[in-house]
Amino acid sequence: MYLKKFRIRRIWLPSLLGRITTLLMANSLLTLYFYLMGNAQGFTDTTLIFLVNFEFWTLPLTAISGLFAAMAYLAAIPLSSKLHFASIAGSLFTAALSLALFLGLALLQAFMNGYTG
């Protein structure tokens, strides 16, 4: 009986999730920059609220995709010849940073809404 040798193809899911995480983090930092510059230059309140709401949705997506990317890199270690330590550490760092920014944004939004009780 003839057995074919199977060629392992390149694993694309970890790199795709890593790139999505990088894109979302860059988008979050750019939105934060626009918020800070708009606050310094006196943008209207509706523009600043829009930026906060956009950031409020982008940061959790960044944290989730960072965790998924790290899990995908860890799952792909037995199938690949590389360890991808830098990619795993970068994904986890991005997830932690976006979670910290999200908590800071939630605190900012709590102060913007005032104390209702």
PDB file of C-alpha atoms in Angstrom:
ATOM      1  CA  MET A   1       0.000   0.000   0.000  1.00  0.00           C
ATOM      2  CA  TYR A   2       1.366   3.379  -1.019  1.00  0.00           C
ATOM      3  CA  LEU A   3       1.221   6.155   1.596  1.00  0.00           C
ATOM      4  CA  LYS A   4       1.440   9.743   0.450  1.00  0.00           C
ATOM      5  CA  LYS A   5       3.446  12.175   2.445  1.00  0.00           C
ATOM      6  CA  PHE A   6       1.245  14.997   3.573  1.00  0.00           C
ATOM      7  CA  ARG A   7       2.670  18.427   3.410  1.00  0.00           C
ATOM      8  CA  ILE A   8       1.747  20.704   6.279  1.00  0.00           C
ATOM      9  CA  ARG A   9       0.590  23.995   4.902  1.00  0.00           C
ATOM     10  CA  ARG A  10       1.281  27.314   6.444  1.00  0.00           C
ATOM     11  CA  ILE A  11      -0.977  28.016   9.392  1.00  0.00           C
ATOM     12  CA  TRP A  12      -2.777  31.263   8.627  1.00  0.00           C
ATOM     13  CA  LEU A  13      -5.144  31.788  11.568  1.00  0.00           C
ATOM     14  CA  PRO A  14      -2.615  33.022  14.178  1.00  0.00           C
ATOM     15  CA  SER A  15      -1.067  35.541  11.800  1.00  0.00           C
ATOM     16  CA  LEU A  16      -4.513  36.742  10.696  1.00  0.00           C
ATOM     17  CA  LEU A  17      -5.639  37.261  14.295  1.00  0.00           C
ATOM     18  CA  GLY A  18      -2.336  38.955  15.118  1.00  0.00           C
ATOM     19  CA  ARG A  19      -2.767  41.389  12.243  1.00  0.00           C
ATOM     20  CA  ILE A  20      -6.368  42.108  13.245  1.00  0.00           C
ATOM     21  CA  THR A  21      -5.166  42.802  16.791  1.00  0.00           C
ATOM     22  CA  THR A  22      -2.477  45.149  15.516  1.00  0.00           C
ATOM     23  CA  LEU A  23      -4.957  46.960  13.279  1.00  0.00           C
ATOM     24  CA  LEU A  24      -7.497  47.378  16.077  1.00  0.00           C
ATOM     25  CA  MET A  25      -4.829  48.602  18.519  1.00  0.00           C
ATOM     26  CA  ALA A  26      -3.536  51.144  16.006  1.00  0.00           C
ATOM     27  CA  ASN A  27      -7.119  52.273  15.419  1.00  0.00           C
ATOM     28  CA  SER A  28      -7.677  52.610  19.179  1.00  0.00           C
ATOM     29  CA  LEU A  29      -4.516  54.648  19.680  1.00  0.00           C
ATOM     30  CA  LEU A  30      -5.375  56.878  16.718  1.00  0.00           C
ATOM     31  CA  THR A  31      -8.866  57.471  18.129  1.00  0.00           C
ATOM     32  CA  LEU A  32      -7.356  58.278  21.525  1.00  0.00           C
ATOM     33  CA  TYR A  33      -5.008  60.742  19.851  1.00  0.00           C
ATOM     34  CA  PHE A  34      -7.913  62.421  18.058  1.00  0.00           C
ATOM     35  CA  TYR A  35      -9.837  62.606  21.345  1.00  0.00           C
ATOM     36  CA  LEU A  36      -6.929  64.223  23.188  1.00  0.00           C
ATOM     37  CA  MET A  37      -6.194  66.696  20.390  1.00  0.00           C
ATOM     38  CA  GLY A  38      -9.881  67.473  19.964  1.00  0.00           C
ATOM     39  CA  ASN A  39     -10.237  68.071  23.684  1.00  0.00           C
ATOM     40  CA  ALA A  40      -7.252  70.426  23.629  1.00  0.00           C
ATOM     41  CA  GLN A  41      -8.560  72.316  20.590  1.00  0.00           C
ATOM     42  CA  GLY A  42     -12.130  72.572  21.815  1.00  0.00           C
ATOM     43  CA  PHE A  43     -14.048  70.231  19.538  1.00  0.00           C
ATOM     44  CA  THR A  44     -17.797  70.085  20.003  1.00  0.00           C
ATOM     45  CA  ASP A  45     -19.212  67.768  22.616  1.00  0.00           C
ATOM     46  CA  THR A  46     -20.952  65.562  20.056  1.00  0.00           C
ATOM     47  CA  THR A  47     -17.652  64.846  18.298  1.00  0.00           C
ATOM     48  CA  LEU A  48     -15.917  63.959  21.549  1.00  0.00           C
ATOM     49  CA  ILE A  49     -18.816  61.749  22.634  1.00  0.00           C
ATOM     50  CA  PHE A  50     -18.695  59.991  19.262  1.00  0.00           C
ATOM     51  CA  LEU A  51     -14.956  59.343  19.708  1.00  0.00           C
ATOM     52  CA  VAL A  52     -15.513  57.996  23.232  1.00  0.00           C
ATOM     53  CA  ASN A  53     -18.298  55.700  22.039  1.00  0.00           C
ATOM     54  CA  PHE A  54     -16.174  54.469  19.135  1.00  0.00           C
ATOM     55  CA  GLU A  55     -13.293  53.803  21.515  1.00  0.00           C
ATOM     56  CA  PHE A  56     -15.670  52.113  23.944  1.00  0.00           C
ATOM     57  CA  TRP A  57     -16.450  49.494  21.259  1.00  0.00           C
ATOM     58  CA  THR A  58     -12.962  49.200  19.760  1.00  0.00           C
ATOM     59  CA  LEU A  59     -11.004  48.493  22.942  1.00  0.00           C
ATOM     60  CA  PRO A  60     -12.909  45.347  24.009  1.00  0.00           C
ATOM     61  CA  LEU A  61     -12.641  43.992  20.458  1.00  0.00           C
ATOM     62  CA  THR A  62      -8.897  44.599  20.629  1.00  0.00           C
ATOM     63  CA  ALA A  63      -8.590  42.754  23.942  1.00  0.00           C
ATOM     64  CA  ILE A  64     -10.642  39.807  22.694  1.00  0.00           C
ATOM     65  CA  SER A  65      -8.726  39.518  19.430  1.00  0.00           C
ATOM     66  CA  GLY A  66      -5.428  39.763  21.324  1.00  0.00           C
ATOM     67  CA  LEU A  67      -6.412  36.875  23.568  1.00  0.00           C
ATOM     68  CA  PHE A  68      -7.608  34.832  20.585  1.00  0.00           C
ATOM     69  CA  ALA A  69      -4.358  35.558  18.735  1.00  0.00           C
ATOM     70  CA  ALA A  70      -2.272  34.427  21.714  1.00  0.00           C
ATOM     71  CA  MET A  71      -4.342  31.248  22.044  1.00  0.00           C
ATOM     72  CA  ALA A  72      -4.007  30.569  18.310  1.00  0.00           C
ATOM     73  CA  TYR A  73      -0.226  31.030  18.452  1.00  0.00           C
ATOM     74  CA  LEU A  74      -0.066  28.686  21.456  1.00  0.00           C
ATOM     75  CA  ALA A  75      -2.203  26.100  19.669  1.00  0.00           C
ATOM     76  CA  ALA A  76      -0.006  26.274  16.573  1.00  0.00           C
ATOM     77  CA  ILE A  77       3.271  25.653  18.434  1.00  0.00           C
ATOM     78  CA  PRO A  78       3.216  21.841  18.008  1.00  0.00           C
ATOM     79  CA  LEU A  79       2.517  22.181  14.280  1.00  0.00           C
ATOM     80  CA  SER A  80       5.210  24.715  13.456  1.00  0.00           C
ATOM     81  CA  SER A  81       8.957  24.800  13.799  1.00  0.00           C
ATOM     82  CA  LYS A  82       9.040  28.278  15.354  1.00  0.00           C
ATOM     83  CA  LEU A  83       8.109  29.205  18.903  1.00  0.00           C
ATOM     84  CA  HIS A  84       6.569  32.631  18.074  1.00  0.00           C
ATOM     85  CA  PHE A  85       7.392  33.923  21.565  1.00  0.00           C
ATOM     86  CA  ALA A  86       7.439  37.562  20.437  1.00  0.00           C
ATOM     87  CA  SER A  87       4.029  37.235  18.790  1.00  0.00           C
ATOM     88  CA  ILE A  88       2.505  35.623  21.868  1.00  0.00           C
ATOM     89  CA  ALA A  89       3.985  38.258  24.173  1.00  0.00           C
ATOM     90  CA  GLY A  90       2.915  41.069  21.844  1.00  0.00           C
ATOM     91  CA  SER A  91      -0.647  39.782  21.631  1.00  0.00           C
ATOM     92  CA  LEU A  92      -0.908  39.438  25.403  1.00  0.00           C
ATOM     93  CA  PHE A  93       0.630  42.893  25.913  1.00  0.00           C
ATOM     94  CA  THR A  94      -1.828  44.403  23.452  1.00  0.00           C
ATOM     95  CA  ALA A  95      -4.738  42.685  25.203  1.00  0.00           C
ATOM     96  CA  ALA A  96      -3.573  43.938  28.614  1.00  0.00           C
ATOM     97  CA  LEU A  97      -2.989  47.473  27.339  1.00  0.00           C
ATOM     98  CA  SER A  98      -6.382  47.665  25.665  1.00  0.00           C
ATOM     99  CA  LEU A  99      -8.039  46.336  28.827  1.00  0.00           C
ATOM    100  CA  ALA A 100      -6.276  49.007  30.903  1.00  0.00           C
ATOM    101  CA  LEU A 101      -7.301  51.706  28.412  1.00  0.00           C
ATOM    102  CA  PHE A 102     -10.862  50.390  28.489  1.00  0.00           C
ATOM    103  CA  LEU A 103     -10.977  50.647  32.290  1.00  0.00           C
ATOM    104  CA  GLY A 104      -9.599  54.196  32.076  1.00  0.00           C
ATOM    105  CA  LEU A 105     -12.189  55.058  29.447  1.00  0.00           C
ATOM    106  CA  ALA A 106     -14.967  53.625  31.617  1.00  0.00           C
ATOM    107  CA  LEU A 107     -13.732  55.812  34.476  1.00  0.00           C
ATOM    108  CA  LEU A 108     -13.666  58.850  32.166  1.00  0.00           C
ATOM    109  CA  GLN A 109     -17.179  58.096  30.985  1.00  0.00           C
ATOM    110  CA  ALA A 110     -18.368  57.771  34.589  1.00  0.00           C
ATOM    111  CA  PHE A 111     -16.989  61.228  35.342  1.00  0.00           C
ATOM    112  CA  MET A 112     -18.499  62.646  32.146  1.00  0.00           C
ATOM    113  CA  ASN A 113     -21.961  61.372  33.076  1.00  0.00           C
ATOM    114  CA  GLY A 114     -21.743  62.809  36.563  1.00  0.00           C
ATOM    115  CA  TYR A 115     -23.052  61.254  39.691  1.00  0.00           C
ATOM    116  CA  THR A 116     -26.586  60.030  39.349  1.00  0.00           C
ATOM    117  CA  GLY A 117     -28.063  58.190  42.186  1.00  0.00           C
TER     118      GLY A 117
END
